[in-house]
PDB file of C-alpha atoms in Angstrom:
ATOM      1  CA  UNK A   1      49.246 102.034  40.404  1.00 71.00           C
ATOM      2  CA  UNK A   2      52.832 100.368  41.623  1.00 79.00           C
ATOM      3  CA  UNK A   3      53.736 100.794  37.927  1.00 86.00           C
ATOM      4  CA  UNK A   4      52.853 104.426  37.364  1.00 89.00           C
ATOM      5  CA  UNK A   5      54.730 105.320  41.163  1.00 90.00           C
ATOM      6  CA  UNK A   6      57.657 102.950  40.181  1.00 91.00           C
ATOM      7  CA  UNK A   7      58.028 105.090  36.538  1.00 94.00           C
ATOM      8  CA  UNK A   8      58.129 108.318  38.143  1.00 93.00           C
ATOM      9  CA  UNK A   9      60.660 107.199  40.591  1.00 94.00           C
ATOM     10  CA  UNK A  10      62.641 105.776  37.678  1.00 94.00           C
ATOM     11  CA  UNK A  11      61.927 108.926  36.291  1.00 93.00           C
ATOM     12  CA  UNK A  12      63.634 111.162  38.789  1.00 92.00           C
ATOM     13  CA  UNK A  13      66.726 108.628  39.213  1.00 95.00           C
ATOM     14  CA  UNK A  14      67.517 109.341  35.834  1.00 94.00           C
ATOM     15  CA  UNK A  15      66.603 112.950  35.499  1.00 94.00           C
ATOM     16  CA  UNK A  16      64.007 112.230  32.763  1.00 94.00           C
ATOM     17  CA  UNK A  17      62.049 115.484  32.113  1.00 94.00           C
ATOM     18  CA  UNK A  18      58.333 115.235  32.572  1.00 93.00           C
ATOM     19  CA  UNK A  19      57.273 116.056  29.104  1.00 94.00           C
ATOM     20  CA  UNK A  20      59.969 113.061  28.108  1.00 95.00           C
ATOM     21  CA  UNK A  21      58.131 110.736  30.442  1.00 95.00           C
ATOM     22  CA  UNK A  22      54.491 111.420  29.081  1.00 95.00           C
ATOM     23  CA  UNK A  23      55.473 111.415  25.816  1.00 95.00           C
ATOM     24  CA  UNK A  24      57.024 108.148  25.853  1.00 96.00           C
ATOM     25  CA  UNK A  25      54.030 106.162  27.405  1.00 95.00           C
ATOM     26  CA  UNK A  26      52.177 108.212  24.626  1.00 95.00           C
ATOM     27  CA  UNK A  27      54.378 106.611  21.960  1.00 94.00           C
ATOM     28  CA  UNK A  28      53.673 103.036  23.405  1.00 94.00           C
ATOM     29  CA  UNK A  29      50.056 103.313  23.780  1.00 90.00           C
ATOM     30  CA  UNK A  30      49.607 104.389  19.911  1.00 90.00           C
ATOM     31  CA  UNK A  31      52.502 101.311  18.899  1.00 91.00           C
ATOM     32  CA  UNK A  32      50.990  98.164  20.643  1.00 87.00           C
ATOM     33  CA  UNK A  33      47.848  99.892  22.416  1.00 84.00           C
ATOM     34  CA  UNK A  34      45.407  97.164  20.586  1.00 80.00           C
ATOM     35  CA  UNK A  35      47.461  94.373  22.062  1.00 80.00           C
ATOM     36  CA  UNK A  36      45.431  92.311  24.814  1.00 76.00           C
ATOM     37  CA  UNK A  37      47.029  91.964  28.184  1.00 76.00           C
ATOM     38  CA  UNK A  38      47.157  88.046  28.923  1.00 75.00           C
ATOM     39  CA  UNK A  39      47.273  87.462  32.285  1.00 74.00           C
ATOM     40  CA  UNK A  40      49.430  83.915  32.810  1.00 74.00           C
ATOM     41  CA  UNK A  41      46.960  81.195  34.295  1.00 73.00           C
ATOM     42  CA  UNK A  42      43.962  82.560  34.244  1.00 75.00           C
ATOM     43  CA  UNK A  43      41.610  81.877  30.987  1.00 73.00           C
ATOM     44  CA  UNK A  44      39.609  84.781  29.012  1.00 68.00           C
ATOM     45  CA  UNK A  45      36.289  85.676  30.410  1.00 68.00           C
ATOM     46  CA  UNK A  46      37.350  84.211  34.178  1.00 71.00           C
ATOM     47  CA  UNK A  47      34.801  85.970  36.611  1.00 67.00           C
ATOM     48  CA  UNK A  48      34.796  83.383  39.512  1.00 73.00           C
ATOM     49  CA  UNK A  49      37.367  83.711  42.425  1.00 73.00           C
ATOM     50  CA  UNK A  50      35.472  80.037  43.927  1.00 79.00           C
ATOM     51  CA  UNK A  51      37.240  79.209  40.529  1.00 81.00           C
ATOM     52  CA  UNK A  52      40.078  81.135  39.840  1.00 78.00           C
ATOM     53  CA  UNK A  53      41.559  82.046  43.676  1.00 78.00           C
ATOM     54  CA  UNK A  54      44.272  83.864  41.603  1.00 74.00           C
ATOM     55  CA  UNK A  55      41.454  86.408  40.633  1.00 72.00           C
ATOM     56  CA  UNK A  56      42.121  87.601  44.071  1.00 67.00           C
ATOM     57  CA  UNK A  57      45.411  89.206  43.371  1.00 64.00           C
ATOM     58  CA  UNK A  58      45.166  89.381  39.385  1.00 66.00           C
ATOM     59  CA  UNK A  59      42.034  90.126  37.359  1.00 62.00           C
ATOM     60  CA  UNK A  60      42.100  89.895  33.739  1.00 59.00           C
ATOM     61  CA  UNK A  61      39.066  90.952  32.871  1.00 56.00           C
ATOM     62  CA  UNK A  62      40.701  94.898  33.851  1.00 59.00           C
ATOM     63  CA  UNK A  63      43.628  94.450  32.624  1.00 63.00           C
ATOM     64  CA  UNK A  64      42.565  95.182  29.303  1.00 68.00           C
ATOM     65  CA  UNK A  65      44.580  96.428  26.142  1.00 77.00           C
ATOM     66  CA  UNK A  66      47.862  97.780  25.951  1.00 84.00           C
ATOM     67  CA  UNK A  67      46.976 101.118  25.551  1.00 84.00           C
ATOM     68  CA  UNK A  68      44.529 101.085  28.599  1.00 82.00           C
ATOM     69  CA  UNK A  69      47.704 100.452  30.733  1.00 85.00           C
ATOM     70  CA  UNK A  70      50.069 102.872  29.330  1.00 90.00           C
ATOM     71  CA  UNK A  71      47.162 105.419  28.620  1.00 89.00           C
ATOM     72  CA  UNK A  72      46.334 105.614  32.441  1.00 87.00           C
ATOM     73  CA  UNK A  73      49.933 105.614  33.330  1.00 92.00           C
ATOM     74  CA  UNK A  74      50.614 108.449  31.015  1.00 93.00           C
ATOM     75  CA  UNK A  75      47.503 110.424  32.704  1.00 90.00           C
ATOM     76  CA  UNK A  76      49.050 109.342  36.188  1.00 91.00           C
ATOM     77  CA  UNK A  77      52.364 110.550  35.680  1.00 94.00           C
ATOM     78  CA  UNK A  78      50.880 113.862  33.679  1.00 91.00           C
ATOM     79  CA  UNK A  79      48.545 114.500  36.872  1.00 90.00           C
ATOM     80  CA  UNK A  80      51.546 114.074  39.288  1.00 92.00           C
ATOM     81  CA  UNK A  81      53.644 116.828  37.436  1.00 92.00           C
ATOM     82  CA  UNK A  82      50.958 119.282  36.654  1.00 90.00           C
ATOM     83  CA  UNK A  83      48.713 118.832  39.838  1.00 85.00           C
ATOM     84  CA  UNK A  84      50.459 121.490  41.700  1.00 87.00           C
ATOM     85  CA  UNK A  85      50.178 124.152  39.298  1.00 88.00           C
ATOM     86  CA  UNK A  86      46.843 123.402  38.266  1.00 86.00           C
ATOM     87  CA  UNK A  87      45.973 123.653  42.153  1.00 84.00           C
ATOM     88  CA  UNK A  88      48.193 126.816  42.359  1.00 89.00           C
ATOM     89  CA  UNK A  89      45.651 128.727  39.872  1.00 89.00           C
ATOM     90  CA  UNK A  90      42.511 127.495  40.810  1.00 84.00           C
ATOM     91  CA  UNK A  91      43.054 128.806  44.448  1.00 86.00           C
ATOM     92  CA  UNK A  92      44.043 131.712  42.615  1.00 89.00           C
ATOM     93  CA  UNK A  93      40.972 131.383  40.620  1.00 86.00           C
ATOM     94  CA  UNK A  94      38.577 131.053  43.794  1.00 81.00           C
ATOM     95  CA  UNK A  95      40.068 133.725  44.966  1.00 86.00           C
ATOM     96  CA  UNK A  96      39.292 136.007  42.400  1.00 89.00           C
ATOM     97  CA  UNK A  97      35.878 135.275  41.503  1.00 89.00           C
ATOM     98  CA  UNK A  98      32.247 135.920  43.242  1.00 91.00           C
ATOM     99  CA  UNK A  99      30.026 132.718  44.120  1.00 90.00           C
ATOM    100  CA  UNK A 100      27.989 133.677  41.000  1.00 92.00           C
ATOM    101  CA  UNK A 101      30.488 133.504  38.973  1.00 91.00           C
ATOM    102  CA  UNK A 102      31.995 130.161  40.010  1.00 90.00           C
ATOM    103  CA  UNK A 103      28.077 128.706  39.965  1.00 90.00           C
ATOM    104  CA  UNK A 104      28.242 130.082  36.528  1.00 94.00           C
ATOM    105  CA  UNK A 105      31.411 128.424  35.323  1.00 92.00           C
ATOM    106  CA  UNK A 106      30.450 125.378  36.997  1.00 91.00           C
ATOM    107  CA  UNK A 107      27.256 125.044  34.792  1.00 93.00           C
ATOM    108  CA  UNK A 108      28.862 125.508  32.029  1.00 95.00           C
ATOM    109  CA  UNK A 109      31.590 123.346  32.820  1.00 93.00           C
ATOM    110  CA  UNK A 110      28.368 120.571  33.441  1.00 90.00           C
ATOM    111  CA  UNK A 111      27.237 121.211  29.928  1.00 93.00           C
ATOM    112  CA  UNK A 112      30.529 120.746  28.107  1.00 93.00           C
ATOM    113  CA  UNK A 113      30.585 117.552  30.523  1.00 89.00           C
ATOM    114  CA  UNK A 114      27.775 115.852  29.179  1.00 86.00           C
ATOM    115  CA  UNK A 115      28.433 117.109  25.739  1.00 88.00           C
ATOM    116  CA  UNK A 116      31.790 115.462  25.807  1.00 86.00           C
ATOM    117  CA  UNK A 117      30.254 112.306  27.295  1.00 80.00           C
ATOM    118  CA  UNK A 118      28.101 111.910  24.304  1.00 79.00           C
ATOM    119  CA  UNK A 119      30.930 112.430  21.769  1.00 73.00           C
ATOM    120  CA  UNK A 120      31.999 108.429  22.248  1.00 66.00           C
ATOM    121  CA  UNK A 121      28.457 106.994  22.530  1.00 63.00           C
ATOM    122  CA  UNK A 122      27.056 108.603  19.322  1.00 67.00           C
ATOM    123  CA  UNK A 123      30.113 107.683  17.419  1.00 63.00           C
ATOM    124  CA  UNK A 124      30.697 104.181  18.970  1.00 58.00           C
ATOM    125  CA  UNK A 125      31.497 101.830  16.106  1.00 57.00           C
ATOM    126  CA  UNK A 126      30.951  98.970  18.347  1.00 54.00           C
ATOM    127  CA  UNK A 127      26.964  97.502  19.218  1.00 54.00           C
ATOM    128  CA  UNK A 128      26.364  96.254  22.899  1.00 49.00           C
ATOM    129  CA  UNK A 129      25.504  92.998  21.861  1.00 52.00           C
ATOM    130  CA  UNK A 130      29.261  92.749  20.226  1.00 48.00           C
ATOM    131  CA  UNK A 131      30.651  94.134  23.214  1.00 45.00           C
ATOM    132  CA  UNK A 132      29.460  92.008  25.879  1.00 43.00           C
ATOM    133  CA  UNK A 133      31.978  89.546  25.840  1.00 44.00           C
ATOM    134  CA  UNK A 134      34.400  91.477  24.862  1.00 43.00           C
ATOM    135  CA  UNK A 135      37.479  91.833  27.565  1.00 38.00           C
ATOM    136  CA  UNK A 136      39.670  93.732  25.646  1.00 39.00           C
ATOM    137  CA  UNK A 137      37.795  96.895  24.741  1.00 43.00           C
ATOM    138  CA  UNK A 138      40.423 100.073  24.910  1.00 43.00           C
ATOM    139  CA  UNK A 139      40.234 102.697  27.303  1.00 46.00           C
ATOM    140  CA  UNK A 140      37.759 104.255  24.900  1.00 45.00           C
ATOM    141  CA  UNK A 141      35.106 102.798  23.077  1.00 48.00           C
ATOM    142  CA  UNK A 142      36.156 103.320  19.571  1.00 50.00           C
ATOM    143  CA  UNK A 143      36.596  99.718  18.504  1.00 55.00           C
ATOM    144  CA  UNK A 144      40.046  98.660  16.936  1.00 63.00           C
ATOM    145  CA  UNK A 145      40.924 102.219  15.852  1.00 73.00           C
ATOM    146  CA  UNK A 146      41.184 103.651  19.179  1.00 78.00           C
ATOM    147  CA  UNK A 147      45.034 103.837  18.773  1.00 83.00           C
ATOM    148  CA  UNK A 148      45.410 104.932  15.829  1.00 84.00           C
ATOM    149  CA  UNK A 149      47.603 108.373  15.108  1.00 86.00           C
ATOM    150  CA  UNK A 150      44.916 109.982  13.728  1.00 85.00           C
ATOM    151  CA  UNK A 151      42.071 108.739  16.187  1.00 82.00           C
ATOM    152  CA  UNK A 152      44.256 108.922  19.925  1.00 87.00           C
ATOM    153  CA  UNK A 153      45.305 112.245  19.726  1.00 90.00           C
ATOM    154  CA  UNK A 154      41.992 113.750  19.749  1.00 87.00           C
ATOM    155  CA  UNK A 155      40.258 111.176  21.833  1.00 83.00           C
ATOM    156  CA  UNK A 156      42.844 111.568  24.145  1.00 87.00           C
ATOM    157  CA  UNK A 157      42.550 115.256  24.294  1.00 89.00           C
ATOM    158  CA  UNK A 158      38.773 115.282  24.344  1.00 87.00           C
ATOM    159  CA  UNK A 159      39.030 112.457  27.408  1.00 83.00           C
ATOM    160  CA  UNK A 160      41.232 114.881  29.228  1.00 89.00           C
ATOM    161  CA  UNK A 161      38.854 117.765  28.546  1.00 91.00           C
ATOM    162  CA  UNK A 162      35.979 115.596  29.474  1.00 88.00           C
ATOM    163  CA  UNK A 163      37.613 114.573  33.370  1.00 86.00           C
ATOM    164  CA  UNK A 164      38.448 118.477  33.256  1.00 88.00           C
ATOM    165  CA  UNK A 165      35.034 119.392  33.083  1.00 90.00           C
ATOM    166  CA  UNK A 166      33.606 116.881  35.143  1.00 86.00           C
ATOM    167  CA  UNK A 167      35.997 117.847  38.053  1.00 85.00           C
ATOM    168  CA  UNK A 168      35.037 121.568  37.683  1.00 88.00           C
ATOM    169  CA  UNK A 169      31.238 120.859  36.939  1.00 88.00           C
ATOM    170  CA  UNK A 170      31.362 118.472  39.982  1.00 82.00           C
ATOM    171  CA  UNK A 171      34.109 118.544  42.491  1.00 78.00           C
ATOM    172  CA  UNK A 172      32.401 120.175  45.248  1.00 75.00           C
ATOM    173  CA  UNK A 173      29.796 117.544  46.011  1.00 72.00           C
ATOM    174  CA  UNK A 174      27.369 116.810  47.910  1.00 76.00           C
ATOM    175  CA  UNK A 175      26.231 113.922  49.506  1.00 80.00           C
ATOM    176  CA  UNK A 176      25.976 111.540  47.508  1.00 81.00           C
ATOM    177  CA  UNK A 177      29.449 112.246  45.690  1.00 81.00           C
ATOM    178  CA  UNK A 178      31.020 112.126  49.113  1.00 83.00           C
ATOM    179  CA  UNK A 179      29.090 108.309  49.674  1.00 84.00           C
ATOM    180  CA  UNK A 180      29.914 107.201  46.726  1.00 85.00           C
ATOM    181  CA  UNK A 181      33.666 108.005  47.818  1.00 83.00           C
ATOM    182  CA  UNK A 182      33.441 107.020  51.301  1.00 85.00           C
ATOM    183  CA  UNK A 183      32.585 103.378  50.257  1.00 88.00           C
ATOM    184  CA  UNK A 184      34.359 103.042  46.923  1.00 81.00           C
ATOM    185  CA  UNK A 185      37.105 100.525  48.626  1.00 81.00           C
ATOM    186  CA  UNK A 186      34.631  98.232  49.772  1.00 85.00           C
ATOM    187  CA  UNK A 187      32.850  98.161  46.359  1.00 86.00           C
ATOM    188  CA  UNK A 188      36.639  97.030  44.712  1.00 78.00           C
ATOM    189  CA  UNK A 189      36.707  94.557  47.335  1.00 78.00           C
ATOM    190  CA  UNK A 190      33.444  93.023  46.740  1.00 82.00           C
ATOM    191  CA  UNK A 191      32.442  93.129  43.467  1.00 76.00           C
ATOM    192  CA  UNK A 192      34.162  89.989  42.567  1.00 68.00           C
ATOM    193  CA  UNK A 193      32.067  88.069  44.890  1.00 74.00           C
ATOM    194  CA  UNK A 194      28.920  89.879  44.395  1.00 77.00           C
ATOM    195  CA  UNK A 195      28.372  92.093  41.085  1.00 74.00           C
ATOM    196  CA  UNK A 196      25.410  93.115  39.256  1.00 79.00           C
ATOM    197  CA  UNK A 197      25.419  92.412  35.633  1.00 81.00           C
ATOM    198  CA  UNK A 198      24.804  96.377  34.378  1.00 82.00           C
ATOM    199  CA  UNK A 199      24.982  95.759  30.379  1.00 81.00           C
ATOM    200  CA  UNK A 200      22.033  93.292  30.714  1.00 86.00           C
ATOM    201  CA  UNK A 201      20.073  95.716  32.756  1.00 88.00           C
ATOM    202  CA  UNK A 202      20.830  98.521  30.114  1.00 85.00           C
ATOM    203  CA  UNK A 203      19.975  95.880  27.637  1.00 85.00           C
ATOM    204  CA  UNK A 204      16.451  95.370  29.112  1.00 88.00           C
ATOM    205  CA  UNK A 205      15.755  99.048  29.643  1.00 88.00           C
ATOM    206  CA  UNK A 206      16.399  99.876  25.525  1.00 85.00           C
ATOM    207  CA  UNK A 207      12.742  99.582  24.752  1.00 88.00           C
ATOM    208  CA  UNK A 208      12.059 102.732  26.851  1.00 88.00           C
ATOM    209  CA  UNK A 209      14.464 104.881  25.585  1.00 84.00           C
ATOM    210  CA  UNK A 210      17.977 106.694  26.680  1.00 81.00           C
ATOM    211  CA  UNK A 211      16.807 108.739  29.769  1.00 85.00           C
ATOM    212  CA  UNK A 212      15.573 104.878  30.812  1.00 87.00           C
ATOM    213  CA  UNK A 213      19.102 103.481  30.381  1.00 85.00           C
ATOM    214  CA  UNK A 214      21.427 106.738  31.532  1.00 83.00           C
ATOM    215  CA  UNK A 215      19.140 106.476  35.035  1.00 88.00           C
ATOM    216  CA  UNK A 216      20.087 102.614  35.336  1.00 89.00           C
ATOM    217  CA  UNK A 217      24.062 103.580  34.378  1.00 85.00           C
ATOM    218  CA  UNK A 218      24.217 105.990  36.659  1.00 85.00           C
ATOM    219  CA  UNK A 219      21.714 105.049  39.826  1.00 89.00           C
ATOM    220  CA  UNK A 220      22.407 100.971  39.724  1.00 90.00           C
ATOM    221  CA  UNK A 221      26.368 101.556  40.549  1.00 89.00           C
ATOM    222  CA  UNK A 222      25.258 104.752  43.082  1.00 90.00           C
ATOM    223  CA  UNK A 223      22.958 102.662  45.161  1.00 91.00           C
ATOM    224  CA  UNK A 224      25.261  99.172  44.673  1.00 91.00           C
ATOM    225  CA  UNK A 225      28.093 101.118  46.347  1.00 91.00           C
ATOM    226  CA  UNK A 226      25.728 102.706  48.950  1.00 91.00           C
ATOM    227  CA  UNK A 227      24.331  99.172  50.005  1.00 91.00           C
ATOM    228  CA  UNK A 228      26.755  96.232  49.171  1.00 90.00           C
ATOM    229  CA  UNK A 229      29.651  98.871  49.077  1.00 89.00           C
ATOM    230  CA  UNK A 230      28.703  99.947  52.321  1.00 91.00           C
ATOM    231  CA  UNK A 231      28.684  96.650  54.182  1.00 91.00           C
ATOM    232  CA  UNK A 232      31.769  95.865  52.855  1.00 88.00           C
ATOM    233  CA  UNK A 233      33.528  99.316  53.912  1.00 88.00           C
ATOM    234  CA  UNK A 234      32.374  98.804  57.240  1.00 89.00           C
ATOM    235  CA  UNK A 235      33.438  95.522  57.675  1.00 87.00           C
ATOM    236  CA  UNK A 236      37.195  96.617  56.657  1.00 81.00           C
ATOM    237  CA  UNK A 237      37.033  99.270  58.757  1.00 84.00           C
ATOM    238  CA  UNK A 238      36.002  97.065  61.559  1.00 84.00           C
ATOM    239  CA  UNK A 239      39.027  94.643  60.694  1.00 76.00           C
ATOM    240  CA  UNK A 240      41.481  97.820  60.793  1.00 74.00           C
ATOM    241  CA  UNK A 241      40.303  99.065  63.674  1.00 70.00           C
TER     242      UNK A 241
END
C-alpha cells in the first residue's frame, strides 16, 4: 500500500501520464513476475510470530511473486485514476434506470461473476496437494505461466472483468457483506496468532463433492471473521478509544 501511494506521488512530481504509469508496472510484472519475493531474515514457510517476532511487521508468506506486487500496484494506481469517472457514470447510470432494471443487471452481473470465477479453477494447471506448500503462487493460479505475454494479458483482463462484476453483482450488501467489512482489520491482525488451516478443510470435504468445498471456502472465512475477527475488532477499538 505505501508503495502503490509513494508511485503515484512520484508519479505526479514528474508529470508521468497515467496510462505511462500502468503500463510500466505492466511491463515489470510480465519481465520478472515469476521471481519470489525473499524477505531478508525470515526462512520460507515461517508461520510463527512466538518464532519469528519479525513476522509482526514483515510476512513472507504474502509477499509472494514479483508479479503479485507489481500486478496489485498496477490495479491500485489504475483504480486511483479511473475511480472518478467510473463513479461519475454509474451515478449517471442509477440515475437513469428503474429498480428492475438495476436488479436485472445485477443478476446478470452475478452470473458472469461466477462464470469468471470458474475460468481459473477448471483450467488450474496446478493440484492442491502441489500447492500446499507452495509460498510463491502468482496472483493467479496458473502455475509458472501466469506471466507469460500470451497468458497475462487475458488473465489480467478477465481478473479485472471478474472484480467488475463482482462489485456490480454485489456492492450493495447486506448484512453479512457489511460484517464481514466491519471486522476485516481485526481478522489481519489476528490471523497470525490464530488461523484456521482452510486447504486442509477443503481437502477433507473432496469426497462430497464441489458444492461441499465452495460452502467451506466461502462460510469458514465468513464466520472466522464474524467470531475471532470480531473479538479482535473490538478489542482495537477499545484500545483507540
Amino acid at each position: 500500500l505505501l508503495a502503490s501511494h509513494g508511485y503515484l506521488m512520484l508519479g505526479r512530481w514528474f508529470g508521468v501520464p497515467a496510462a505511462a504509469q500502468v503500463l510500466a508496472l505492466f511491463g515489470l510484472a510480465m519481465a520478472i513476475g515469476t521471481a519470489p519475493v525473499k524477505t531478508p531474515g525470515l526462512p520460507d514457510g515461517a508461520n510463527s510470530v512466538w518464532q519469528y517476532p519479525a513476522l509482526i511487521a514483515l510476512e513472507p508468506q504474502f509477499n509472494g511473486s514479483w508479479g503479485l506486487q507489481f500486478t496489485t500496484m498496477m490495479l491500485f494506481s489504475l483504480g486511483f485514476h479511473l475511480a472518478p469517472t467510473a463513479e461519475e457514470y454509474a451515478r449517471g447510470f442509477v440515475a437513469a434506470t428503474s429498480p428492475l432494471a438495476r436488479a436485472l443487471v445485477r443478476l446478470l452481473a452475478g452470473i458472469a461473476f461466477v462464470w469468471l470465477v470458474t475460468i481459473p479453477v477448471t483450467s488450474s494447471t496446478e493440484s492442491l496437494a502441489s500447492t500446499r506448500d507452495n509460498m510463491y503462487l502468482s496472483w493467479d493460479i496458473m502455475g509458472s505461466d501466469a506471466y507469460k505475454a500470451s497468458v497475462y494479458p487475458i488473465s489480467l483482463a478477465r481478473w479485472i472483468a471478474t472484480l467488475f462484476c463482482m462489485i456490480v453483482a454485489f456492492a450493495q450488501g447486506n448484512w453479512v457483506v457489511r460484517a464481514v467489512g466491519r471486522n476485516f482489520v481485526g481478522v489481519y491482525l489476528v490471523h497470525m496468532y490464530a488461523s484456521m488451516d482452510l486447504l486442509s478443510i477443503v481437502h477433507g470435504l473432496q469426497p462430497y463433492g464441489v458444492m461441499a468445498e465452495l460452502v467451506a471456502i466461502v462460510g469458514v472465512p465468513v464466520l472466522y471473521t464474524l467470531s475471532v475477527g470480531a473479538v479482535a475488532q473490538e478489542l482495537v477499538s477499545i484500545a483507540f478509544r
